[in-house]
Coordinates of C-alpha atoms and ligand atoms in Angstrom, one line a residue:
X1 CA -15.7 24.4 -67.5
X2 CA -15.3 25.4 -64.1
X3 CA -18.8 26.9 -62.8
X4 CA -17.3 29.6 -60.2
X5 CA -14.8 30.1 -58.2
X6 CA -13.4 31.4 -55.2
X7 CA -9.7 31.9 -56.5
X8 CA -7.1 31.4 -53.4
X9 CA -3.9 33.1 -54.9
X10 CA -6.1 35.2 -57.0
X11 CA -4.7 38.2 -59.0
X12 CA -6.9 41.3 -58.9
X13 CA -6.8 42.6 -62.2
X14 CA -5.9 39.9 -64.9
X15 CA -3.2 40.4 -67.3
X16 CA -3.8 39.1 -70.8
X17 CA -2.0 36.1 -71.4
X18 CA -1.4 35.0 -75.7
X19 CA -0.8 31.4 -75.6
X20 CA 0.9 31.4 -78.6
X21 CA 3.4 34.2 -77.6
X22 CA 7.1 32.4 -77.2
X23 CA 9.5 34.1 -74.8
X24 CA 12.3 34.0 -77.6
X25 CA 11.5 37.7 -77.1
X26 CA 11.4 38.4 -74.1
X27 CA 14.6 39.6 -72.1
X28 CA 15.1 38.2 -68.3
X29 CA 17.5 40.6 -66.6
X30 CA 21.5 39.6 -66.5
X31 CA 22.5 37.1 -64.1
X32 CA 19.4 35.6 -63.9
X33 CA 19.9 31.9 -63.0
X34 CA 18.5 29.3 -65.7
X35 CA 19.2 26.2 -64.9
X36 CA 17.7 22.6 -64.8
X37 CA 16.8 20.3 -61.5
X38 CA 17.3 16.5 -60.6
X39 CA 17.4 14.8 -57.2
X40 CA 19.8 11.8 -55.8
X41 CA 17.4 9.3 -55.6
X42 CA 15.8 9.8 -58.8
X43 CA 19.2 9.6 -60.8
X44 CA 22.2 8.0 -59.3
X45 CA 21.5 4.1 -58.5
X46 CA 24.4 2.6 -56.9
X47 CA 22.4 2.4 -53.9
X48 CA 24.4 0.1 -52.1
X49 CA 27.9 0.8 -53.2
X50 CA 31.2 2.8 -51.3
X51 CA 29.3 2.6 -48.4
X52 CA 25.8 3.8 -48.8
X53 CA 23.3 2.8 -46.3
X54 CA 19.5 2.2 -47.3
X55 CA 17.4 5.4 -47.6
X56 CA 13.4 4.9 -46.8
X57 CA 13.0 4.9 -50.5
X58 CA 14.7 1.6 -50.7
X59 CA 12.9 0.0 -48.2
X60 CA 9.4 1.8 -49.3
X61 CA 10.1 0.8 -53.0
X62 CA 11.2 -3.1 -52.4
X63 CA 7.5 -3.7 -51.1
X64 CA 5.7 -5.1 -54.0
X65 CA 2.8 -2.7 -54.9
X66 CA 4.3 0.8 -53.8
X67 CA 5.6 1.5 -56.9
X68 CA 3.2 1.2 -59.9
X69 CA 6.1 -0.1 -62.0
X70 CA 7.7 -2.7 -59.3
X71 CA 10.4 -0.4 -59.6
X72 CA 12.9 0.9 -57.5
X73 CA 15.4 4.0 -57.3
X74 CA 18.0 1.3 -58.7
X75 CA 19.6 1.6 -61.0
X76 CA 17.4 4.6 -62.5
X77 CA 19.7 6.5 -64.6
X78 CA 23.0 5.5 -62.9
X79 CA 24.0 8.6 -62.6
X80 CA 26.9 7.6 -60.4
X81 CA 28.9 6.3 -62.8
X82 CA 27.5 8.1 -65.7
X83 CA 27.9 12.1 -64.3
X84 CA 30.3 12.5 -67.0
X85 CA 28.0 12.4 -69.4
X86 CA 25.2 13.7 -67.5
X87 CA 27.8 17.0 -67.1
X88 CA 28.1 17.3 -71.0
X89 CA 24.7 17.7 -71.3
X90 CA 24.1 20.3 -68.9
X91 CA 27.0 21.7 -70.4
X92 CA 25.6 21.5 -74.0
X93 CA 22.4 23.1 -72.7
X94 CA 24.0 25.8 -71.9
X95 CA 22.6 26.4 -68.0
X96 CA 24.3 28.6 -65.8
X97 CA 23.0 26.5 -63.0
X98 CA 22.7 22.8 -62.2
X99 CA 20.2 21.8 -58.9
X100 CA 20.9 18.4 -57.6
X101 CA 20.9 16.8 -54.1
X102 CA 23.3 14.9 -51.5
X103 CA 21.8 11.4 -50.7
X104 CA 22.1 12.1 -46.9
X105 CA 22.8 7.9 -46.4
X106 CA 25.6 8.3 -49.0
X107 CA 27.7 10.5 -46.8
X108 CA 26.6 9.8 -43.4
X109 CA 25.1 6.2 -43.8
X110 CA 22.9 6.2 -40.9
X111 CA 22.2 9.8 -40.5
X112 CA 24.7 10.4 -37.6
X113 CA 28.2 10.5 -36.5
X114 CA 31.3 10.8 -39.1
X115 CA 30.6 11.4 -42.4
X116 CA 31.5 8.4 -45.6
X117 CA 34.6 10.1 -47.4
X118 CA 33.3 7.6 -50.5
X119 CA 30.0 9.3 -50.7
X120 CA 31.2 12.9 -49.8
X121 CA 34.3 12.5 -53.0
X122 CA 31.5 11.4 -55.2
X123 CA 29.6 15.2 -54.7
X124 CA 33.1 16.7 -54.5
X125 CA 34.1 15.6 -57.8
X126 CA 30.5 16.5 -59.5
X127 CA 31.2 20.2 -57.9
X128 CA 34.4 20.1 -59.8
X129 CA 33.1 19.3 -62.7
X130 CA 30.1 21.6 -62.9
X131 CA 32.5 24.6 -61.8
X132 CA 35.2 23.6 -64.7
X133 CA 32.5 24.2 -67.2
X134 CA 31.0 27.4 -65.6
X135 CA 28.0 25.8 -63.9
X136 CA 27.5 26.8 -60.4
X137 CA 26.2 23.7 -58.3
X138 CA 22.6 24.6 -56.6
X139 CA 22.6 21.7 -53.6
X140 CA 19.7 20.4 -51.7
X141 CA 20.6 18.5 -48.3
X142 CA 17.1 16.8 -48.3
X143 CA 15.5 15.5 -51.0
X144 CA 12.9 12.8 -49.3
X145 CA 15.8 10.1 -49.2
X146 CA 16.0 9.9 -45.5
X147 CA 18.7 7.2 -44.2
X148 CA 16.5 4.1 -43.1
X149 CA 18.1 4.1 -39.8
X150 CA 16.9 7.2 -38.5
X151 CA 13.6 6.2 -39.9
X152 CA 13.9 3.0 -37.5
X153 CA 14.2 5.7 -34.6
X154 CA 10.8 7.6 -36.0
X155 CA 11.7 9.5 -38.6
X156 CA 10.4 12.7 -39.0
X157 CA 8.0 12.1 -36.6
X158 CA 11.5 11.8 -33.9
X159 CA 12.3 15.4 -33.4
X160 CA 15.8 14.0 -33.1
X161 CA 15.9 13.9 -36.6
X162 CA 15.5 17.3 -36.9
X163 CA 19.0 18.0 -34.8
X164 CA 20.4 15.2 -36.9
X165 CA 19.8 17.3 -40.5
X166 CA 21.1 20.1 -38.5
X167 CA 24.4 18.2 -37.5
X168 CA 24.7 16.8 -41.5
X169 CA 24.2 20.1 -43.0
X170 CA 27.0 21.6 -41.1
X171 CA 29.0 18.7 -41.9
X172 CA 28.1 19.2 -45.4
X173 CA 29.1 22.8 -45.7
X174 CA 32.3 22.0 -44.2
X175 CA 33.1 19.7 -46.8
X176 CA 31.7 21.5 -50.0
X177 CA 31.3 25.2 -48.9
X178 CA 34.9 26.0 -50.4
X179 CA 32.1 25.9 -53.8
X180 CA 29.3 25.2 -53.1
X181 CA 27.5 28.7 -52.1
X182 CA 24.0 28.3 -53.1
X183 CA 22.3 25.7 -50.5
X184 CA 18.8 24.5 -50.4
X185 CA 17.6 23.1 -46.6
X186 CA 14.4 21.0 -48.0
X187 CA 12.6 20.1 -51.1
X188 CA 9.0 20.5 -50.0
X189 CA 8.0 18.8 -46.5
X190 CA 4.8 19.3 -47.8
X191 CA 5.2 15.8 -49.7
X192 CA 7.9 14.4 -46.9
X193 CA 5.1 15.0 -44.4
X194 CA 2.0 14.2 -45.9
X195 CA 3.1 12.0 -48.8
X196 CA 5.3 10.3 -46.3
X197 CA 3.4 10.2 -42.9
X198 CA -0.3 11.0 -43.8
X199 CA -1.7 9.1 -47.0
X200 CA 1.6 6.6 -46.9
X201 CA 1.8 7.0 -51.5
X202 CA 5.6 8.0 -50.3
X203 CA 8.5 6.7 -47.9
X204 CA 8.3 5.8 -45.5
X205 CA 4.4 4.9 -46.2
X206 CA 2.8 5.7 -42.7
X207 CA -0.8 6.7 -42.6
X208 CA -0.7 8.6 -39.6
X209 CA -3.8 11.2 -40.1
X210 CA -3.6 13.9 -37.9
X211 CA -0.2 12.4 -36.4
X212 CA 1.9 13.4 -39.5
X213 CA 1.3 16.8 -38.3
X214 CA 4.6 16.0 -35.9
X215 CA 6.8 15.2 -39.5
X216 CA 5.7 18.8 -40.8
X217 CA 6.9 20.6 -37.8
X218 CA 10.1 18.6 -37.4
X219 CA 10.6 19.1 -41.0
X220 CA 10.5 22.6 -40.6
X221 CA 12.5 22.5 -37.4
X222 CA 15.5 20.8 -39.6
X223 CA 15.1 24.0 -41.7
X224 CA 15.3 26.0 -39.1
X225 CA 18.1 24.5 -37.0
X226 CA 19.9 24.2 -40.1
X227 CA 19.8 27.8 -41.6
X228 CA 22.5 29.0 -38.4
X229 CA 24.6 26.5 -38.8
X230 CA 24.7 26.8 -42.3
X231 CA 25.7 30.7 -42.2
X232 CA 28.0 29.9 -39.6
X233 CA 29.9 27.8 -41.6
X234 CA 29.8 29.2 -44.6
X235 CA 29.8 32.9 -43.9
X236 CA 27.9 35.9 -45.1
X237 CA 28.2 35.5 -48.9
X238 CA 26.6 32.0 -49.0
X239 CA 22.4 31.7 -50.4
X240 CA 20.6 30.0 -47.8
X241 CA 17.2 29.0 -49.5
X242 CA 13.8 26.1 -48.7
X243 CA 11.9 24.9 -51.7
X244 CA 8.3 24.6 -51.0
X245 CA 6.0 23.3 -53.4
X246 CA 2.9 25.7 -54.0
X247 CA -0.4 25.8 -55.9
X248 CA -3.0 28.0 -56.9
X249 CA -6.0 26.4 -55.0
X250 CA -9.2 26.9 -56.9
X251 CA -12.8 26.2 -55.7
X252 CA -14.9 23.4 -58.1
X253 CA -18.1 25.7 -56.9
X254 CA -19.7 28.9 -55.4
X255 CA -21.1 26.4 -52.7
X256 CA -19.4 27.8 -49.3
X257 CA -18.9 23.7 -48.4
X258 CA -16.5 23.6 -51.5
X259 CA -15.2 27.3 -51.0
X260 CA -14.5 25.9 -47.3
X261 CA -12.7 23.1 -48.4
X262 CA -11.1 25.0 -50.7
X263 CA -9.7 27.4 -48.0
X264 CA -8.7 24.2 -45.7
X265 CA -6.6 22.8 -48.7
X266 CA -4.8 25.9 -49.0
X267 CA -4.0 26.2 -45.6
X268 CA -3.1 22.0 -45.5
X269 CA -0.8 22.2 -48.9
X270 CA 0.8 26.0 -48.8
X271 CA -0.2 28.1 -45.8
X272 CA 1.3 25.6 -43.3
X273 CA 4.9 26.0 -44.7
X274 CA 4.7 29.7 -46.0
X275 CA 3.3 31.1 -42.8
X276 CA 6.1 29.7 -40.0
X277 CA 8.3 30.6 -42.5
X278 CA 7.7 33.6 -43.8
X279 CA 5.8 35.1 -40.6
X280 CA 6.9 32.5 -37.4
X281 CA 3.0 31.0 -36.8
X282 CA 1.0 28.3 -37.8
X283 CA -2.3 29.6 -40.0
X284 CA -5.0 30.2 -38.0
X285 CA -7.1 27.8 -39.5
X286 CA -4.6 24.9 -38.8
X287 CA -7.1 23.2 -36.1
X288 CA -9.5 22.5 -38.7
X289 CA -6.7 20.8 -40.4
X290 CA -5.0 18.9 -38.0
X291 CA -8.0 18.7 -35.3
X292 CA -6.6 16.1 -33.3
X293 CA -3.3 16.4 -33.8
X294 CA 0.0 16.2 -31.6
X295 CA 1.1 19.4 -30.4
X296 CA 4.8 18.9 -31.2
X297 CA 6.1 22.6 -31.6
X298 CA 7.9 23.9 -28.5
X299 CA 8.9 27.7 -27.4
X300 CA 11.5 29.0 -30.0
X301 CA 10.9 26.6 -32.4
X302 CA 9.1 29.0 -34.6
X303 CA 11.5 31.6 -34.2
X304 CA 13.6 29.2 -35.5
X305 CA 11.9 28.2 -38.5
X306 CA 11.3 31.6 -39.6
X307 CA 14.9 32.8 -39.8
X308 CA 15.6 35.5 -42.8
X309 CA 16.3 33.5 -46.1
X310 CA 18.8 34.2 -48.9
X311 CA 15.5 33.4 -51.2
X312 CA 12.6 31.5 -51.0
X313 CA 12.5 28.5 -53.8
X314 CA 9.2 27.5 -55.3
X315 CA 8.5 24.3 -57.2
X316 CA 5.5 25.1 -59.6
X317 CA 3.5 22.5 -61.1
X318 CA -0.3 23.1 -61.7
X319 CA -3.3 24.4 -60.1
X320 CA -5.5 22.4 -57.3
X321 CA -8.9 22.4 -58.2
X322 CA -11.0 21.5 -54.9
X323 CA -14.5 20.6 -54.6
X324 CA -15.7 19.2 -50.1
X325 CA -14.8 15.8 -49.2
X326 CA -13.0 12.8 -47.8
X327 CA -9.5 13.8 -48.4
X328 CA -7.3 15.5 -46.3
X329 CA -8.0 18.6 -45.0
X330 CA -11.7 17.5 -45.6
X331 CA -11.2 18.7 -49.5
X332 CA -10.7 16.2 -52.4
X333 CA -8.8 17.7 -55.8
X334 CA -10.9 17.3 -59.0
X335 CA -9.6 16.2 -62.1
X336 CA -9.1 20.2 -64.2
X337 CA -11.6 20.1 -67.1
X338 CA -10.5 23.1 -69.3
X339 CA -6.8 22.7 -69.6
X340 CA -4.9 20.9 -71.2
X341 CA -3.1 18.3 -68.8
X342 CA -0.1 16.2 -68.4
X343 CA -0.3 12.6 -67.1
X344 CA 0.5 14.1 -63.7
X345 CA -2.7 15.0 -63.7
X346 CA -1.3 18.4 -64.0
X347 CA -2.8 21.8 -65.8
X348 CA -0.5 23.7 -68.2
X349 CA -2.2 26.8 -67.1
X350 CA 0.4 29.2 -66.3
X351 CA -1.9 32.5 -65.3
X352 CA -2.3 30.5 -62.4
X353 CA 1.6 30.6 -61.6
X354 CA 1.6 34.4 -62.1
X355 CA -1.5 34.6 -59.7
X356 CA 0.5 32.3 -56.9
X357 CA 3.7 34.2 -57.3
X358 CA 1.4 38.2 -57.0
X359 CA -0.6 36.8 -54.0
X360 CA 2.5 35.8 -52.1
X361 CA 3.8 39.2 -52.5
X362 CA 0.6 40.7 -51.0
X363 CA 0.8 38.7 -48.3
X364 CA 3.8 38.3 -46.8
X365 CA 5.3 41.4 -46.6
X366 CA 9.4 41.5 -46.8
X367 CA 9.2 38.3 -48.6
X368 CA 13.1 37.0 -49.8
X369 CA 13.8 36.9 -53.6
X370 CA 12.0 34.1 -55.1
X371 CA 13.6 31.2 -57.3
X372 CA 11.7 28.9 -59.2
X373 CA 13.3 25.3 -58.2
X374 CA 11.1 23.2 -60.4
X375 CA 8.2 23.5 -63.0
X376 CA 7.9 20.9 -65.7
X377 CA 5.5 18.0 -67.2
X378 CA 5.0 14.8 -66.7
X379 CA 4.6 12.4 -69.9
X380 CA 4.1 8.6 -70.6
X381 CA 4.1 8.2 -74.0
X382 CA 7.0 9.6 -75.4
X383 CA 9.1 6.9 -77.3
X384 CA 12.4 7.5 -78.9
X385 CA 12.9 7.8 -82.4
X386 CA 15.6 7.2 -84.9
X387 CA 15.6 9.8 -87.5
X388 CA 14.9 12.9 -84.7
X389 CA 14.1 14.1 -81.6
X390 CA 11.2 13.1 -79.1
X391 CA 8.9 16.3 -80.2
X392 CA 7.2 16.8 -76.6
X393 CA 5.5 19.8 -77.6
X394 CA 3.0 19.6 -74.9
X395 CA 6.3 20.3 -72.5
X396 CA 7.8 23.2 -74.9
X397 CA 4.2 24.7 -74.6
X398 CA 3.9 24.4 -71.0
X399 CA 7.8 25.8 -70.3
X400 CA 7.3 28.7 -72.8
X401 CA 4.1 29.7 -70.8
X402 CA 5.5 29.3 -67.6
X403 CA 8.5 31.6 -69.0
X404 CA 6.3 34.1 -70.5
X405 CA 4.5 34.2 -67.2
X406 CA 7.6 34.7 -65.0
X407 CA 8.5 37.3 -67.1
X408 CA 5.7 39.4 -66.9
X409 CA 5.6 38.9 -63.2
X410 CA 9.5 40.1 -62.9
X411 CA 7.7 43.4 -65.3
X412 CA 5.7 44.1 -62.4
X413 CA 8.3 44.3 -59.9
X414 CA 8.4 40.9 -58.4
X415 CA 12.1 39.7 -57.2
X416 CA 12.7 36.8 -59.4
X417 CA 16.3 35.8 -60.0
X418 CA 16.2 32.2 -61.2
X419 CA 14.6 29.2 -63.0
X420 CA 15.2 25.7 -63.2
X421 CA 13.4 23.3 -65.0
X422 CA 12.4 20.0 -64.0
X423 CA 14.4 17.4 -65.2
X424 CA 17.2 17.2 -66.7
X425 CA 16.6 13.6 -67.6
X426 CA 13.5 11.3 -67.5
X427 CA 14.3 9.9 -64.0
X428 CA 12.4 7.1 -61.0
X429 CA 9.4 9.0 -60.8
X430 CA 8.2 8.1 -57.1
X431 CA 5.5 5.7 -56.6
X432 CA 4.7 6.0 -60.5
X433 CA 8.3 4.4 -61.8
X434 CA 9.7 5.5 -64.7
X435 CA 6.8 5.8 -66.6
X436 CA 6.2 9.1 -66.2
X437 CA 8.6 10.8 -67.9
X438 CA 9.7 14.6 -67.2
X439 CA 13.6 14.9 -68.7
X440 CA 14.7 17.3 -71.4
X441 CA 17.0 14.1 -71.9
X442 CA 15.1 10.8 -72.9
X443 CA 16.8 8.1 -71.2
X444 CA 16.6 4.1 -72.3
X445 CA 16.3 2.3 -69.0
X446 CA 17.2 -0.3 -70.5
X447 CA 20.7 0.9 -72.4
X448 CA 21.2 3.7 -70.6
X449 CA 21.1 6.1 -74.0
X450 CA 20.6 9.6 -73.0
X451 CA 19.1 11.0 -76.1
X452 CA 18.0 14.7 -76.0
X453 CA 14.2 16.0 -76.8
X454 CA 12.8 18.3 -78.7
X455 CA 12.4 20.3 -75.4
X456 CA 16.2 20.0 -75.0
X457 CA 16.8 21.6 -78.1
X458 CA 14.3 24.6 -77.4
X459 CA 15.5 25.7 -73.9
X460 CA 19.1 25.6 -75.5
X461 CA 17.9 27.7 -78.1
X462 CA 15.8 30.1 -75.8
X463 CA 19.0 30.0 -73.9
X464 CA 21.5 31.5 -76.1
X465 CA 19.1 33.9 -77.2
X466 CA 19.1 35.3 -73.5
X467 CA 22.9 35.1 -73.8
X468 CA 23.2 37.0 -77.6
X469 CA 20.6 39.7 -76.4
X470 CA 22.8 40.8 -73.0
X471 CA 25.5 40.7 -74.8
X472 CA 23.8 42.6 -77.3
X473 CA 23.3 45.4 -75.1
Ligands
FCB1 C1 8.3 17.3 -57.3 C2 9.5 16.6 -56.8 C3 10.4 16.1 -57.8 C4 9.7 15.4 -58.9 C5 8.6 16.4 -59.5 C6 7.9 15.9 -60.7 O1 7.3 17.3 -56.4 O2 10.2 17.5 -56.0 O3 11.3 15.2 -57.2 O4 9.1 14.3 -58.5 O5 7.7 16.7 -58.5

């Protein structure tokens, strides 16, 4: 049990939550988005055909120990020659919407200059396809998979790099902006940065401390260099969105060290991206997080970063519980005693999301319409079978509350207007492999047999019903 608690993202009054309601039920408003989420790196393989050019996550992954499994990103679920298949699905699931993202060193191979018309046909075709069957394509430029040789120049910590995801972006739109209209700048520089340039578990694998501050704000400089452009060349109806990754931060104690800490780690893992931009400024509390840091940001840069979005994407996974210590920010996360967890590590305790999604609404005034990005579980144990599906029932639980949860929160007012879940298929987890395993669609690594889950079957149910009620009405 958690003792006490200073709740950061705390809801004032609690709603009841029944956690064994089921949203088949429950009505989300017409044209919501449902959809389902992947990344390039985590799917296609192919990583060195038609003329792609090593991405940080090659180079991070071939160094024996980075990833548990000895794994790389290759061949994963080779995606890129298997889309076909990979479009049936999402096409039997019945999503409206289908999040991927362009592996920057497959269409400009070294992060600058022309663009690879191999790599850009590839993503041309998939649009295609996705638009034949009525799916409309959700694209993320950045999805961690930096090309290797802007990484040789710095990386992230090179605020060249931020003018150079400016420059591909544009290129990007010019290319796919005919149909693609919904465009995603970033999937969370909270994990680029930190992940990446702080405690090194991620590509590029620097431990930087204090330094990786530079990666966040050229991060968020890319964002914000990139939104212009991206109106500019794709005109007024286009959605111009950043994913961020938040959590509910939760002290382990009433003791003000851990209710400290606590505060720190919000500021280090949400406050640091929501307030440039949301508000154009760094938290107030940021020197206590990055005390010796690099001072990197220059005048306008903020201005920048905060430029009105189309929406504001949220990847939702679990609660932080945070007790004072080593860890960055001064804060280390404790392991959550009184929910039931994933192999992430994770809680499946969705008040938490509702509390997340209220307090951003009190605090940031004129915020854009949110979309949840991601929000799944992580599994390792989940073998196929022969005479039925893979019953994950811990992940049906954990969507259906997360679902429930979002729909109460749209009840009281809050601008919701989509959902995808993570993943559509188990996929190269990172650093852990593939042996974590979040798809609807079990995949054999070793055959390649996409066979769908139990979970599959339920958000295709839950799907239709959404569809038979509107049209119901
Ligand atoms: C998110 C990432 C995504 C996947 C999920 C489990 O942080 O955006 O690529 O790894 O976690």
């Amino acid at each position: 049990m958690i003792t006490a608690s200073v709740v950061i993202y705390a809801r004032r009054d609690p709603i009841p939550h029944s956690r064994e309601s089921t949203v088949s039920n429950v009505v989300f408003p017409a044209g919501f988005t449902f959809g389902t989420a992947t990344s390039a790196y985590q799917i296609e393989g192919a990583v060195a055909e038609d003329g792609r050019a090593p991405s940080i996550w090659d180079t991070f992954s071939a160094i024996p120990g980075k990833v548990a499994t000895g794994e790389s990103g290759d061949p994963a679920c080779d995606h890129y020659h298997r889309w076909p298949e990979d479009v049936a699905l999402l096409s039997e699931l019945g999503v409206s919407a289908y999040r991927f993202s362009i592996a920057w060193p497959r269409v400009q191979p070294t992060g600058d200059g022309a663009l690879n018309p191999a790599g850009v046909d590839f993503y041309s075709r998939l649009v295609d396809a996705l638009l034949e069957r009525g799916i409309t394509p959700w694209v993320t430029l950045y999805h961690w998979d930096l090309p290797q040789a802007l990484q040789d120049k710095g990386g992230w910590i090179n605020r060249d790099t931020a003018y150079r995801f400016a420059e591909y972006a544009g290129l990007m739109a010019e290319r796919l902006g005919d149909r693609v209209r919904h465009w995603i700048t970033l999937n969370e520089p909270f994990v680029s940065a930190t992940a990446g340039y702080q405690t090194g578990r991620h590509a590029p694998g620097e431990r930087l401390g204090d330094g990786a501050f530079a990666a966040t704000h050229h991060l968020l400089l890319s964002h914000g260099l990139a939104v212009p452009v991206l109106r500019e060349r794709l005109g007024s109806s286009a959605q111009v969105g950043i994913t961020l990754d938040l959590s509910g931060v939760v002290a382990a104690s009433d003791s003000t060290a851990d209710q400290e800490a606590a505060r720190r780690y919000d500021a280090w893992k949400n406050r640091i991206y929501t307030d440039p931009v949301l508000r154009g400024e760094y938290p107030k509390d940021l020197d206590e997080v990055f005390p010796q840091r690099p001072d990197p940001v220059r005048d306008g840069d903020l201005e920048l970063i905060a430029a009105p979005l189309d929406f504001l994407g949220i990847n939702y996974y679990t609660p932080k519980l945070v007790a004072a210590g080593d860890g960055p920010a001064g804060a280390d996360v404790l392991p959550w005693r009184d929910h039931p967890v994933d192999d992430m590590g994770f809680a499946d305790a969705p008040e938490t999301f509702g509390e997340l999604l209220r307090r951003l609404v009190a605090d940031y005034p004129g915020l854009p319409p949110l979309v949840i990005t991601e929000n799944g579980v992580g599994l390792r144990s989940e073998p196929a079978t022969t005479d039925g599906p893979i019953a994950d029932t811990a992940r049906v639980r954990y969507l259906e509350g997360h679902l429930r949860t979002l729909a109460d929160a749209i009840a009281d007012g809050i601008d919701i207007q989509g959902y995808f879940c993570w993943s559509l298929l188990d996929n190269f987890e990172w650093a852990h492999g593939t042996a974590v395993r979040f798809g609807l669609v079990h995949v054999d690594f070793t055959t390649q047999r996409r066979t769908p889950k139990a979970s599959f079957a339920w958000y295709r149910d839950f799907l239709r019903a959404q569809r038979a009620q509107h049209a119901d009405a």
